[in-house]
JSON list of C-alpha atoms in Angstrom, two decimals:
[
{"chain": "T", "resi": 1, "resn": "MET", "atom": "CA", "xyz": [155.18, 153.89, -67.20]},
{"chain": "T", "resi": 2, "resn": "ALA", "atom": "CA", "xyz": [152.69, 155.88, -69.71]},
{"chain": "T", "resi": 3, "resn": "LYS", "atom": "CA", "xyz": [152.85, 159.22, -69.92]},
{"chain": "T", "resi": 4, "resn": "PHE", "atom": "CA", "xyz": [149.74, 161.58, -71.78]},
{"chain": "T", "resi": 5, "resn": "THR", "atom": "CA", "xyz": [148.94, 165.56, -73.03]},
{"chain": "T", "resi": 6, "resn": "THR", "atom": "CA", "xyz": [147.59, 167.39, -70.86]},
{"chain": "T", "resi": 7, "resn": "TRP", "atom": "CA", "xyz": [144.78, 169.80, -71.50]},
{"chain": "T", "resi": 8, "resn": "ASP", "atom": "CA", "xyz": [147.37, 173.52, -71.96]},
{"chain": "T", "resi": 9, "resn": "GLY", "atom": "CA", "xyz": [149.44, 170.80, -74.52]},
{"chain": "T", "resi": 10, "resn": "LEU", "atom": "CA", "xyz": [152.73, 169.54, -70.77]},
{"chain": "T", "resi": 11, "resn": "GLU", "atom": "CA", "xyz": [153.46, 166.05, -71.75]},
{"chain": "T", "resi": 12, "resn": "LEU", "atom": "CA", "xyz": [153.10, 164.08, -68.24]},
{"chain": "T", "resi": 13, "resn": "ASN", "atom": "CA", "xyz": [154.28, 160.54, -66.38]},
{"chain": "T", "resi": 14, "resn": "TYR", "atom": "CA", "xyz": [152.03, 158.12, -64.71]},
{"chain": "T", "resi": 15, "resn": "ARG", "atom": "CA", "xyz": [152.25, 155.37, -63.46]},
{"chain": "T", "resi": 16, "resn": "VAL", "atom": "CA", "xyz": [149.86, 152.83, -63.11]},
{"chain": "T", "resi": 17, "resn": "TRP", "atom": "CA", "xyz": [149.83, 148.61, -61.29]},
{"chain": "T", "resi": 18, "resn": "GLU", "atom": "CA", "xyz": [146.42, 147.14, -61.61]},
{"chain": "T", "resi": 19, "resn": "GLY", "atom": "CA", "xyz": [144.61, 145.77, -59.10]},
{"chain": "T", "resi": 20, "resn": "GLU", "atom": "CA", "xyz": [141.52, 145.17, -58.25]},
{"chain": "T", "resi": 21, "resn": "GLY", "atom": "CA", "xyz": [138.03, 148.33, -57.05]},
{"chain": "T", "resi": 22, "resn": "VAL", "atom": "CA", "xyz": [137.95, 151.38, -58.08]},
{"chain": "T", "resi": 23, "resn": "PRO", "atom": "CA", "xyz": [141.36, 153.15, -58.85]},
{"chain": "T", "resi": 24, "resn": "VAL", "atom": "CA", "xyz": [143.38, 155.39, -55.70]},
{"chain": "T", "resi": 25, "resn": "VAL", "atom": "CA", "xyz": [145.08, 158.20, -57.53]},
{"chain": "T", "resi": 26, "resn": "LEU", "atom": "CA", "xyz": [147.54, 159.56, -55.77]},
{"chain": "T", "resi": 27, "resn": "GLN", "atom": "CA", "xyz": [149.51, 162.71, -56.03]},
{"chain": "T", "resi": 28, "resn": "HIS", "atom": "CA", "xyz": [153.41, 163.35, -54.52]},
{"chain": "T", "resi": 29, "resn": "GLY", "atom": "CA", "xyz": [153.87, 166.45, -52.30]},
{"chain": "T", "resi": 30, "resn": "ILE", "atom": "CA", "xyz": [156.72, 169.56, -53.71]},
{"chain": "T", "resi": 31, "resn": "VAL", "atom": "CA", "xyz": [159.97, 168.61, -55.05]},
{"chain": "T", "resi": 32, "resn": "ALA", "atom": "CA", "xyz": [158.89, 165.10, -54.91]},
{"chain": "T", "resi": 33, "resn": "ASP", "atom": "CA", "xyz": [157.65, 162.66, -57.09]},
{"chain": "T", "resi": 34, "resn": "THR", "atom": "CA", "xyz": [155.61, 159.32, -56.75]},
{"chain": "T", "resi": 35, "resn": "ASN", "atom": "CA", "xyz": [158.90, 157.26, -56.34]},
{"chain": "T", "resi": 36, "resn": "ALA", "atom": "CA", "xyz": [160.02, 159.07, -53.70]},
{"chain": "T", "resi": 37, "resn": "ASN", "atom": "CA", "xyz": [156.33, 160.49, -51.23]},
{"chain": "T", "resi": 38, "resn": "TRP", "atom": "CA", "xyz": [154.95, 156.72, -52.74]},
{"chain": "T", "resi": 39, "resn": "MET", "atom": "CA", "xyz": [156.71, 153.97, -53.99]},
{"chain": "T", "resi": 40, "resn": "SER", "atom": "CA", "xyz": [160.06, 154.70, -51.90]},
{"chain": "T", "resi": 41, "resn": "VAL", "atom": "CA", "xyz": [158.07, 154.61, -48.42]},
{"chain": "T", "resi": 42, "resn": "GLY", "atom": "CA", "xyz": [155.50, 151.29, -49.16]},
{"chain": "T", "resi": 43, "resn": "VAL", "atom": "CA", "xyz": [152.31, 153.19, -49.92]},
{"chain": "T", "resi": 44, "resn": "VAL", "atom": "CA", "xyz": [152.81, 151.59, -52.90]},
{"chain": "T", "resi": 45, "resn": "SER", "atom": "CA", "xyz": [153.41, 148.33, -52.06]},
{"chain": "T", "resi": 46, "resn": "ALA", "atom": "CA", "xyz": [150.62, 148.32, -48.66]},
{"chain": "T", "resi": 47, "resn": "LEU", "atom": "CA", "xyz": [147.90, 149.52, -52.22]},
{"chain": "T", "resi": 48, "resn": "GLN", "atom": "CA", "xyz": [148.72, 146.42, -53.79]},
{"chain": "T", "resi": 49, "resn": "ARG", "atom": "CA", "xyz": [148.92, 144.23, -51.27]},
{"chain": "T", "resi": 50, "resn": "ALA", "atom": "CA", "xyz": [145.66, 144.53, -50.06]},
{"chain": "T", "resi": 51, "resn": "GLY", "atom": "CA", "xyz": [144.28, 144.33, -53.91]},
{"chain": "T", "resi": 52, "resn": "ARG", "atom": "CA", "xyz": [144.07, 147.58, -55.09]},
{"chain": "T", "resi": 53, "resn": "HIS", "atom": "CA", "xyz": [144.36, 149.17, -58.80]},
{"chain": "T", "resi": 54, "resn": "VAL", "atom": "CA", "xyz": [147.07, 152.46, -58.20]},
{"chain": "T", "resi": 55, "resn": "ILE", "atom": "CA", "xyz": [148.23, 155.22, -60.40]},
{"chain": "T", "resi": 56, "resn": "SER", "atom": "CA", "xyz": [149.90, 157.65, -59.53]},
{"chain": "T", "resi": 57, "resn": "LEU", "atom": "CA", "xyz": [151.09, 161.21, -61.71]},
{"chain": "T", "resi": 58, "resn": "ASP", "atom": "CA", "xyz": [154.08, 163.18, -61.45]},
{"chain": "T", "resi": 59, "resn": "ALA", "atom": "CA", "xyz": [152.89, 166.31, -61.11]},
{"chain": "T", "resi": 60, "resn": "ARG", "atom": "CA", "xyz": [154.03, 169.25, -63.80]},
{"chain": "T", "resi": 61, "resn": "GLY", "atom": "CA", "xyz": [157.90, 170.39, -62.56]},
{"chain": "T", "resi": 62, "resn": "HIS", "atom": "CA", "xyz": [158.30, 167.16, -61.12]},
{"chain": "T", "resi": 63, "resn": "GLY", "atom": "CA", "xyz": [159.39, 163.34, -61.70]},
{"chain": "T", "resi": 64, "resn": "ARG", "atom": "CA", "xyz": [159.73, 162.34, -64.99]},
{"chain": "T", "resi": 65, "resn": "SER", "atom": "CA", "xyz": [156.33, 165.18, -66.56]},
{"chain": "T", "resi": 66, "resn": "GLU", "atom": "CA", "xyz": [157.77, 168.82, -68.66]},
{"chain": "T", "resi": 67, "resn": "LYS", "atom": "CA", "xyz": [159.38, 171.05, -66.43]},
{"chain": "T", "resi": 68, "resn": "PRO", "atom": "CA", "xyz": [158.50, 174.28, -68.13]},
{"chain": "T", "resi": 69, "resn": "HIS", "atom": "CA", "xyz": [160.97, 177.42, -66.55]},
{"chain": "T", "resi": 70, "resn": "ASP", "atom": "CA", "xyz": [157.46, 179.62, -66.04]},
{"chain": "T", "resi": 71, "resn": "PRO", "atom": "CA", "xyz": [155.96, 180.83, -63.49]},
{"chain": "T", "resi": 72, "resn": "ALA", "atom": "CA", "xyz": [152.97, 181.80, -65.30]},
{"chain": "T", "resi": 73, "resn": "ARG", "atom": "CA", "xyz": [152.39, 177.30, -65.79]},
{"chain": "T", "resi": 74, "resn": "TYR", "atom": "CA", "xyz": [152.18, 176.93, -62.31]},
{"chain": "T", "resi": 75, "resn": "SER", "atom": "CA", "xyz": [148.91, 177.47, -59.87]},
{"chain": "T", "resi": 76, "resn": "TRP", "atom": "CA", "xyz": [146.72, 175.15, -57.99]},
{"chain": "T", "resi": 77, "resn": "GLN", "atom": "CA", "xyz": [143.80, 174.84, -60.55]},
{"chain": "T", "resi": 78, "resn": "ALA", "atom": "CA", "xyz": [145.77, 173.76, -63.12]},
{"chain": "T", "resi": 79, "resn": "MET", "atom": "CA", "xyz": [147.53, 171.08, -61.37]},
{"chain": "T", "resi": 80, "resn": "ALA", "atom": "CA", "xyz": [144.16, 170.41, -60.01]},
{"chain": "T", "resi": 81, "resn": "ASP", "atom": "CA", "xyz": [143.20, 170.21, -63.79]},
{"chain": "T", "resi": 82, "resn": "ASP", "atom": "CA", "xyz": [145.82, 168.10, -64.60]},
{"chain": "T", "resi": 83, "resn": "LEU", "atom": "CA", "xyz": [144.41, 165.28, -62.55]},
{"chain": "T", "resi": 84, "resn": "ARG", "atom": "CA", "xyz": [140.80, 165.61, -64.16]},
{"chain": "T", "resi": 85, "resn": "ALA", "atom": "CA", "xyz": [142.53, 165.22, -66.88]},
{"chain": "T", "resi": 86, "resn": "LEU", "atom": "CA", "xyz": [144.13, 162.19, -66.22]},
{"chain": "T", "resi": 87, "resn": "PHE", "atom": "CA", "xyz": [140.71, 160.60, -64.60]},
{"chain": "T", "resi": 88, "resn": "ASP", "atom": "CA", "xyz": [139.67, 160.87, -68.58]},
{"chain": "T", "resi": 89, "resn": "GLU", "atom": "CA", "xyz": [142.67, 160.54, -70.52]},
{"chain": "T", "resi": 90, "resn": "LEU", "atom": "CA", "xyz": [141.83, 156.84, -68.93]},
{"chain": "T", "resi": 91, "resn": "GLY", "atom": "CA", "xyz": [138.31, 157.03, -68.91]},
{"chain": "T", "resi": 92, "resn": "LEU", "atom": "CA", "xyz": [138.00, 156.53, -64.72]},
{"chain": "T", "resi": 93, "resn": "ASP", "atom": "CA", "xyz": [134.38, 157.30, -63.86]},
{"chain": "T", "resi": 94, "resn": "ARG", "atom": "CA", "xyz": [134.99, 156.37, -59.94]},
{"chain": "T", "resi": 95, "resn": "VAL", "atom": "CA", "xyz": [137.96, 157.15, -58.10]},
{"chain": "T", "resi": 96, "resn": "ALA", "atom": "CA", "xyz": [139.48, 157.09, -54.07]},
{"chain": "T", "resi": 97, "resn": "LEU", "atom": "CA", "xyz": [141.66, 159.88, -54.24]},
{"chain": "T", "resi": 98, "resn": "ALA", "atom": "CA", "xyz": [145.35, 160.06, -52.02]},
{"chain": "T", "resi": 99, "resn": "GLY", "atom": "CA", "xyz": [147.63, 163.59, -51.54]},
{"chain": "T", "resi": 100, "resn": "TYR", "atom": "CA", "xyz": [150.58, 164.48, -49.42]},
{"chain": "T", "resi": 101, "resn": "SER", "atom": "CA", "xyz": [151.65, 168.14, -48.68]},
{"chain": "T", "resi": 102, "resn": "MET", "atom": "CA", "xyz": [150.80, 169.96, -52.27]},
{"chain": "T", "resi": 103, "resn": "GLY", "atom": "CA", "xyz": [149.22, 167.31, -52.97]},
{"chain": "T", "resi": 104, "resn": "ALA", "atom": "CA", "xyz": [146.60, 167.32, -50.39]},
{"chain": "T", "resi": 105, "resn": "ILE", "atom": "CA", "xyz": [145.51, 170.31, -51.47]},
{"chain": "T", "resi": 106, "resn": "ILE", "atom": "CA", "xyz": [145.25, 169.86, -55.43]},
{"chain": "T", "resi": 107, "resn": "SER", "atom": "CA", "xyz": [143.04, 166.73, -54.50]},
{"chain": "T", "resi": 108, "resn": "LEU", "atom": "CA", "xyz": [140.72, 168.77, -52.60]},
{"chain": "T", "resi": 109, "resn": "LEU", "atom": "CA", "xyz": [139.88, 171.20, -55.00]},
{"chain": "T", "resi": 110, "resn": "VAL", "atom": "CA", "xyz": [139.95, 168.37, -56.89]},
{"chain": "T", "resi": 111, "resn": "ALA", "atom": "CA", "xyz": [137.24, 166.42, -55.07]},
{"chain": "T", "resi": 112, "resn": "GLY", "atom": "CA", "xyz": [135.33, 169.32, -54.22]},
{"chain": "T", "resi": 113, "resn": "ALA", "atom": "CA", "xyz": [134.93, 169.20, -58.28]},
{"chain": "T", "resi": 114, "resn": "ASP", "atom": "CA", "xyz": [134.23, 166.92, -59.38]},
{"chain": "T", "resi": 115, "resn": "LYS", "atom": "CA", "xyz": [131.64, 164.10, -58.05]},
{"chain": "T", "resi": 116, "resn": "ARG", "atom": "CA", "xyz": [133.76, 161.33, -59.89]},
{"chain": "T", "resi": 117, "resn": "VAL", "atom": "CA", "xyz": [135.42, 161.22, -56.35]},
{"chain": "T", "resi": 118, "resn": "GLU", "atom": "CA", "xyz": [134.02, 158.94, -54.05]},
{"chain": "T", "resi": 119, "resn": "ARG", "atom": "CA", "xyz": [136.90, 158.75, -50.94]},
{"chain": "T", "resi": 120, "resn": "LEU", "atom": "CA", "xyz": [139.43, 161.28, -50.29]},
{"chain": "T", "resi": 121, "resn": "ALA", "atom": "CA", "xyz": [142.78, 160.92, -47.88]},
{"chain": "T", "resi": 122, "resn": "ILE", "atom": "CA", "xyz": [144.71, 163.90, -47.43]},
{"chain": "T", "resi": 123, "resn": "GLY", "atom": "CA", "xyz": [148.40, 164.00, -45.60]},
{"chain": "T", "resi": 124, "resn": "GLY", "atom": "CA", "xyz": [150.52, 165.90, -44.69]},
{"chain": "T", "resi": 125, "resn": "ILE", "atom": "CA", "xyz": [148.68, 169.32, -44.40]},
{"chain": "T", "resi": 126, "resn": "GLY", "atom": "CA", "xyz": [146.27, 170.82, -41.80]},
{"chain": "T", "resi": 127, "resn": "SER", "atom": "CA", "xyz": [145.05, 174.09, -39.86]},
{"chain": "T", "resi": 128, "resn": "GLY", "atom": "CA", "xyz": [147.21, 175.99, -42.44]},
{"chain": "T", "resi": 129, "resn": "VAL", "atom": "CA", "xyz": [144.12, 174.86, -44.51]},
{"chain": "T", "resi": 130, "resn": "VAL", "atom": "CA", "xyz": [141.88, 176.23, -42.39]},
{"chain": "T", "resi": 131, "resn": "ASP", "atom": "CA", "xyz": [143.10, 179.24, -41.06]},
{"chain": "T", "resi": 132, "resn": "CYS", "atom": "CA", "xyz": [145.39, 180.55, -44.87]},
{"chain": "T", "resi": 133, "resn": "GLY", "atom": "CA", "xyz": [143.32, 179.24, -47.55]},
{"chain": "T", "resi": 134, "resn": "GLY", "atom": "CA", "xyz": [145.26, 175.82, -48.15]},
{"chain": "T", "resi": 135, "resn": "ILE", "atom": "CA", "xyz": [149.89, 175.05, -47.79]},
{"chain": "T", "resi": 136, "resn": "ASP", "atom": "CA", "xyz": [150.67, 176.38, -43.86]},
{"chain": "T", "resi": 137, "resn": "TRP", "atom": "CA", "xyz": [152.94, 180.26, -44.81]},
{"chain": "T", "resi": 138, "resn": "ARG", "atom": "CA", "xyz": [152.84, 180.41, -41.59]},
{"chain": "T", "resi": 139, "resn": "VAL", "atom": "CA", "xyz": [155.14, 178.13, -41.36]},
{"chain": "T", "resi": 140, "resn": "ILE", "atom": "CA", "xyz": [157.31, 179.08, -45.22]},
{"chain": "T", "resi": 141, "resn": "ASP", "atom": "CA", "xyz": [156.00, 181.34, -47.25]},
{"chain": "T", "resi": 142, "resn": "ALA", "atom": "CA", "xyz": [156.71, 181.36, -51.45]},
{"chain": "T", "resi": 143, "resn": "ALA", "atom": "CA", "xyz": [159.19, 182.66, -51.53]},
{"chain": "T", "resi": 144, "resn": "ASP", "atom": "CA", "xyz": [161.44, 180.97, -48.74]},
{"chain": "T", "resi": 145, "resn": "LEU", "atom": "CA", "xyz": [161.09, 178.57, -50.60]},
{"chain": "T", "resi": 146, "resn": "THR", "atom": "CA", "xyz": [162.52, 180.11, -54.00]},
{"chain": "T", "resi": 147, "resn": "THR", "atom": "CA", "xyz": [165.48, 181.31, -51.65]},
{"chain": "T", "resi": 148, "resn": "ALA", "atom": "CA", "xyz": [166.25, 177.56, -50.84]},
{"chain": "T", "resi": 149, "resn": "MET", "atom": "CA", "xyz": [166.16, 176.22, -55.23]},
{"chain": "T", "resi": 150, "resn": "SER", "atom": "CA", "xyz": [168.26, 179.55, -55.87]},
{"chain": "T", "resi": 151, "resn": "GLY", "atom": "CA", "xyz": [172.41, 179.06, -55.34]},
{"chain": "T", "resi": 152, "resn": "ASP", "atom": "CA", "xyz": [173.44, 176.76, -52.70]},
{"chain": "T", "resi": 153, "resn": "GLY", "atom": "CA", "xyz": [170.43, 177.81, -50.58]},
{"chain": "T", "resi": 154, "resn": "SER", "atom": "CA", "xyz": [172.37, 178.41, -47.59]},
{"chain": "T", "resi": 155, "resn": "GLY", "atom": "CA", "xyz": [170.43, 181.59, -47.31]},
{"chain": "T", "resi": 156, "resn": "ALA", "atom": "CA", "xyz": [166.88, 179.55, -46.58]},
{"chain": "T", "resi": 157, "resn": "VAL", "atom": "CA", "xyz": [165.25, 179.34, -43.44]},
{"chain": "T", "resi": 158, "resn": "PRO", "atom": "CA", "xyz": [165.42, 175.55, -42.45]},
{"chain": "T", "resi": 159, "resn": "GLN", "atom": "CA", "xyz": [162.06, 174.50, -43.18]},
{"chain": "T", "resi": 160, "resn": "ALA", "atom": "CA", "xyz": [162.55, 175.98, -46.46]},
{"chain": "T", "resi": 161, "resn": "ARG", "atom": "CA", "xyz": [166.01, 174.14, -46.68]},
{"chain": "T", "resi": 162, "resn": "MET", "atom": "CA", "xyz": [164.38, 170.35, -45.85]},
{"chain": "T", "resi": 163, "resn": "PHE", "atom": "CA", "xyz": [162.60, 170.71, -49.12]},
{"chain": "T", "resi": 164, "resn": "ARG", "atom": "CA", "xyz": [166.40, 172.43, -50.90]},
{"chain": "T", "resi": 165, "resn": "ILE", "atom": "CA", "xyz": [168.40, 168.75, -49.64]},
{"chain": "T", "resi": 166, "resn": "LEU", "atom": "CA", "xyz": [165.52, 166.78, -50.99]},
{"chain": "T", "resi": 167, "resn": "ALA", "atom": "CA", "xyz": [165.49, 168.61, -54.32]},
{"chain": "T", "resi": 168, "resn": "ASP", "atom": "CA", "xyz": [169.40, 168.02, -54.35]},
{"chain": "T", "resi": 169, "resn": "ALA", "atom": "CA", "xyz": [168.71, 163.95, -53.50]},
{"chain": "T", "resi": 170, "resn": "LEU", "atom": "CA", "xyz": [166.56, 163.11, -56.34]},
{"chain": "T", "resi": 171, "resn": "GLY", "atom": "CA", "xyz": [167.99, 165.53, -58.80]},
{"chain": "T", "resi": 172, "resn": "ALA", "atom": "CA", "xyz": [164.87, 167.93, -58.96]},
{"chain": "T", "resi": 173, "resn": "ASP", "atom": "CA", "xyz": [164.94, 170.04, -61.63]},
{"chain": "T", "resi": 174, "resn": "ARG", "atom": "CA", "xyz": [165.38, 173.48, -59.16]},
{"chain": "T", "resi": 175, "resn": "GLU", "atom": "CA", "xyz": [164.49, 176.22, -61.28]},
{"chain": "T", "resi": 176, "resn": "ALA", "atom": "CA", "xyz": [161.61, 174.26, -61.96]},
{"chain": "T", "resi": 177, "resn": "ILE", "atom": "CA", "xyz": [160.73, 174.46, -58.14]},
{"chain": "T", "resi": 178, "resn": "ALA", "atom": "CA", "xyz": [161.72, 177.71, -58.10]},
{"chain": "T", "resi": 179, "resn": "MET", "atom": "CA", "xyz": [158.61, 178.61, -61.12]},
{"chain": "T", "resi": 180, "resn": "LEU", "atom": "CA", "xyz": [156.59, 176.15, -59.00]},
{"chain": "T", "resi": 181, "resn": "ALA", "atom": "CA", "xyz": [156.25, 178.53, -56.00]},
{"chain": "T", "resi": 182, "resn": "ALA", "atom": "CA", "xyz": [155.60, 181.17, -58.23]},
{"chain": "T", "resi": 183, "resn": "GLY", "atom": "CA", "xyz": [153.10, 180.54, -59.17]},
{"chain": "T", "resi": 184, "resn": "LEU", "atom": "CA", "xyz": [151.54, 179.03, -56.31]},
{"chain": "T", "resi": 185, "resn": "ARG", "atom": "CA", "xyz": [151.43, 182.52, -53.41]},
{"chain": "T", "resi": 186, "resn": "GLU", "atom": "CA", "xyz": [147.52, 182.48, -54.02]},
{"chain": "T", "resi": 187, "resn": "ALA", "atom": "CA", "xyz": [145.92, 180.72, -51.58]},
{"chain": "T", "resi": 188, "resn": "PRO", "atom": "CA", "xyz": [143.05, 178.72, -53.37]},
{"chain": "T", "resi": 189, "resn": "ILE", "atom": "CA", "xyz": [140.72, 177.17, -51.02]},
{"chain": "T", "resi": 190, "resn": "GLU", "atom": "CA", "xyz": [137.79, 179.47, -49.68]},
{"chain": "T", "resi": 191, "resn": "SER", "atom": "CA", "xyz": [135.20, 177.06, -48.61]},
{"chain": "T", "resi": 192, "resn": "LEU", "atom": "CA", "xyz": [135.74, 173.06, -47.44]},
{"chain": "T", "resi": 193, "resn": "SER", "atom": "CA", "xyz": [131.18, 172.54, -47.30]},
{"chain": "T", "resi": 194, "resn": "GLY", "atom": "CA", "xyz": [131.90, 171.48, -51.18]},
{"chain": "T", "resi": 195, "resn": "VAL", "atom": "CA", "xyz": [133.83, 168.01, -49.57]},
{"chain": "T", "resi": 196, "resn": "THR", "atom": "CA", "xyz": [131.24, 166.72, -49.06]},
{"chain": "T", "resi": 197, "resn": "ILE", "atom": "CA", "xyz": [132.70, 162.58, -49.59]},
{"chain": "T", "resi": 198, "resn": "PRO", "atom": "CA", "xyz": [134.38, 160.53, -47.13]},
{"chain": "T", "resi": 199, "resn": "THR", "atom": "CA", "xyz": [137.89, 161.62, -46.27]},
{"chain": "T", "resi": 200, "resn": "LEU", "atom": "CA", "xyz": [140.82, 160.42, -44.32]},
{"chain": "T", "resi": 201, "resn": "VAL", "atom": "CA", "xyz": [143.08, 163.77, -43.01]},
{"chain": "T", "resi": 202, "resn": "LEU", "atom": "CA", "xyz": [146.03, 161.98, -42.05]},
{"chain": "T", "resi": 203, "resn": "ALA", "atom": "CA", "xyz": [149.27, 163.42, -39.67]},
{"chain": "T", "resi": 204, "resn": "GLY", "atom": "CA", "xyz": [152.39, 163.26, -38.93]},
{"chain": "T", "resi": 205, "resn": "ASP", "atom": "CA", "xyz": [153.03, 164.18, -35.42]},
{"chain": "T", "resi": 206, "resn": "ASN", "atom": "CA", "xyz": [155.81, 165.87, -35.66]},
{"chain": "T", "resi": 207, "resn": "ASP", "atom": "CA", "xyz": [154.98, 167.76, -38.54]},
{"chain": "T", "resi": 208, "resn": "PRO", "atom": "CA", "xyz": [155.05, 171.49, -38.87]},
{"chain": "T", "resi": 209, "resn": "PHE", "atom": "CA", "xyz": [152.83, 171.85, -41.83]},
{"chain": "T", "resi": 210, "resn": "ALA", "atom": "CA", "xyz": [150.68, 169.81, -40.76]},
{"chain": "T", "resi": 211, "resn": "ALA", "atom": "CA", "xyz": [149.88, 171.37, -37.60]},
{"chain": "T", "resi": 212, "resn": "GLU", "atom": "CA", "xyz": [146.18, 170.53, -35.69]},
{"chain": "T", "resi": 213, "resn": "PRO", "atom": "CA", "xyz": [145.04, 167.95, -38.43]},
{"chain": "T", "resi": 214, "resn": "GLU", "atom": "CA", "xyz": [142.02, 167.49, -36.33]},
{"chain": "T", "resi": 215, "resn": "ARG", "atom": "CA", "xyz": [140.71, 171.19, -36.47]},
{"chain": "T", "resi": 216, "resn": "LEU", "atom": "CA", "xyz": [141.22, 170.97, -40.54]},
{"chain": "T", "resi": 217, "resn": "ALA", "atom": "CA", "xyz": [138.95, 167.21, -40.48]},
{"chain": "T", "resi": 218, "resn": "ALA", "atom": "CA", "xyz": [136.42, 169.51, -38.50]},
{"chain": "T", "resi": 219, "resn": "ALA", "atom": "CA", "xyz": [135.53, 171.84, -40.81]},
{"chain": "T", "resi": 220, "resn": "LEU", "atom": "CA", "xyz": [134.91, 169.13, -43.07]},
{"chain": "T", "resi": 221, "resn": "PRO", "atom": "CA", "xyz": [131.15, 167.18, -43.29]},
{"chain": "T", "resi": 222, "resn": "ASP", "atom": "CA", "xyz": [132.31, 163.91, -43.74]},
{"chain": "T", "resi": 223, "resn": "ALA", "atom": "CA", "xyz": [136.25, 163.46, -42.43]},
{"chain": "T", "resi": 224, "resn": "THR", "atom": "CA", "xyz": [137.95, 161.74, -39.75]},
{"chain": "T", "resi": 225, "resn": "CYS", "atom": "CA", "xyz": [142.00, 162.17, -39.13]},
{"chain": "T", "resi": 226, "resn": "VAL", "atom": "CA", "xyz": [144.63, 159.95, -37.81]},
{"chain": "T", "resi": 227, "resn": "VAL", "atom": "CA", "xyz": [147.71, 160.81, -36.80]},
{"chain": "T", "resi": 228, "resn": "VAL", "atom": "CA", "xyz": [150.89, 158.34, -37.07]},
{"chain": "T", "resi": 229, "resn": "PRO", "atom": "CA", "xyz": [154.36, 159.29, -35.43]},
{"chain": "T", "resi": 230, "resn": "GLY", "atom": "CA", "xyz": [156.39, 161.13, -37.66]},
{"chain": "T", "resi": 231, "resn": "ASP", "atom": "CA", "xyz": [157.54, 165.04, -39.40]},
{"chain": "T", "resi": 232, "resn": "HIS", "atom": "CA", "xyz": [156.67, 166.05, -42.89]},
{"chain": "T", "resi": 233, "resn": "LEU", "atom": "CA", "xyz": [159.54, 163.39, -44.30]},
{"chain": "T", "resi": 234, "resn": "ALA", "atom": "CA", "xyz": [158.78, 160.97, -42.12]},
{"chain": "T", "resi": 235, "resn": "ALA", "atom": "CA", "xyz": [155.10, 160.40, -41.41]},
{"chain": "T", "resi": 236, "resn": "VAL", "atom": "CA", "xyz": [154.42, 158.50, -45.21]},
{"chain": "T", "resi": 237, "resn": "ALA", "atom": "CA", "xyz": [157.32, 156.22, -44.32]},
{"chain": "T", "resi": 238, "resn": "ASN", "atom": "CA", "xyz": [155.91, 154.76, -41.02]},
{"chain": "T", "resi": 239, "resn": "PRO", "atom": "CA", "xyz": [153.47, 151.40, -41.91]},
{"chain": "T", "resi": 240, "resn": "ALA", "atom": "CA", "xyz": [151.19, 153.56, -39.76]},
{"chain": "T", "resi": 241, "resn": "PHE", "atom": "CA", "xyz": [150.88, 155.60, -42.55]},
{"chain": "T", "resi": 242, "resn": "SER", "atom": "CA", "xyz": [149.76, 153.53, -45.15]},
{"chain": "T", "resi": 243, "resn": "ALA", "atom": "CA", "xyz": [148.29, 150.81, -42.85]},
{"chain": "T", "resi": 244, "resn": "ALA", "atom": "CA", "xyz": [145.85, 153.30, -41.46]},
{"chain": "T", "resi": 245, "resn": "LEU", "atom": "CA", "xyz": [144.99, 154.92, -45.69]},
{"chain": "T", "resi": 246, "resn": "VAL", "atom": "CA", "xyz": [144.59, 151.18, -46.28]},
{"chain": "T", "resi": 247, "resn": "ASP", "atom": "CA", "xyz": [141.76, 150.69, -43.74]},
{"chain": "T", "resi": 248, "resn": "PHE", "atom": "CA", "xyz": [140.48, 154.06, -45.19]},
{"chain": "T", "resi": 249, "resn": "LEU", "atom": "CA", "xyz": [140.14, 152.72, -48.31]},
{"chain": "T", "resi": 250, "resn": "ARG", "atom": "CA", "xyz": [139.15, 149.75, -47.97]}
]
């Protein structure tokens, strides 16, 4: 594990597994971190077995990174800029980028703006990107997530309650997550036309946050779609998810 200071002074944590080829950079989903989203479910191990050089960033407000309790420190663009700052920090000139859920939206923003990204894999999202410009707020909105992180979370809708259970299991900073939710109310993606690189859309067949993933793939200039068994939390842990990712990045 290592830390660096990003563009606005926050200290962020990242981890590197040495290997060959173009580095694979991973960005986790909301509430989760490098361990929960990528290590504990076998994704990092699968990439290591394939001999890949892997890097994973704990997003601001998550994991071992700094967690300000100020909504002004959180936005989609801020977290996209964090990833690009990590590329700069490590001197990366070629990158394969993989993101899940919140991390998939961040990765789309980075891929559309940074020519260093050569291949893109996005999981846990679907037609919400096309219809809502980002996370599918038809399933859950920022206020739902804020409610889930407040008090005992008992007033939260079921889809948001899932994230509260995850936060408690991981010992996440719930106030930081609530501030993050407040900062992510905007719809960050106006167009997908700038994401012209080969892209893999990976979704669970029972994931409400990734409904109609084939519509997202169809909206991208050069994308394929793979659906694996599982809901939002279980799909990424399915061996078929890691297998599809490794095969795409090969």
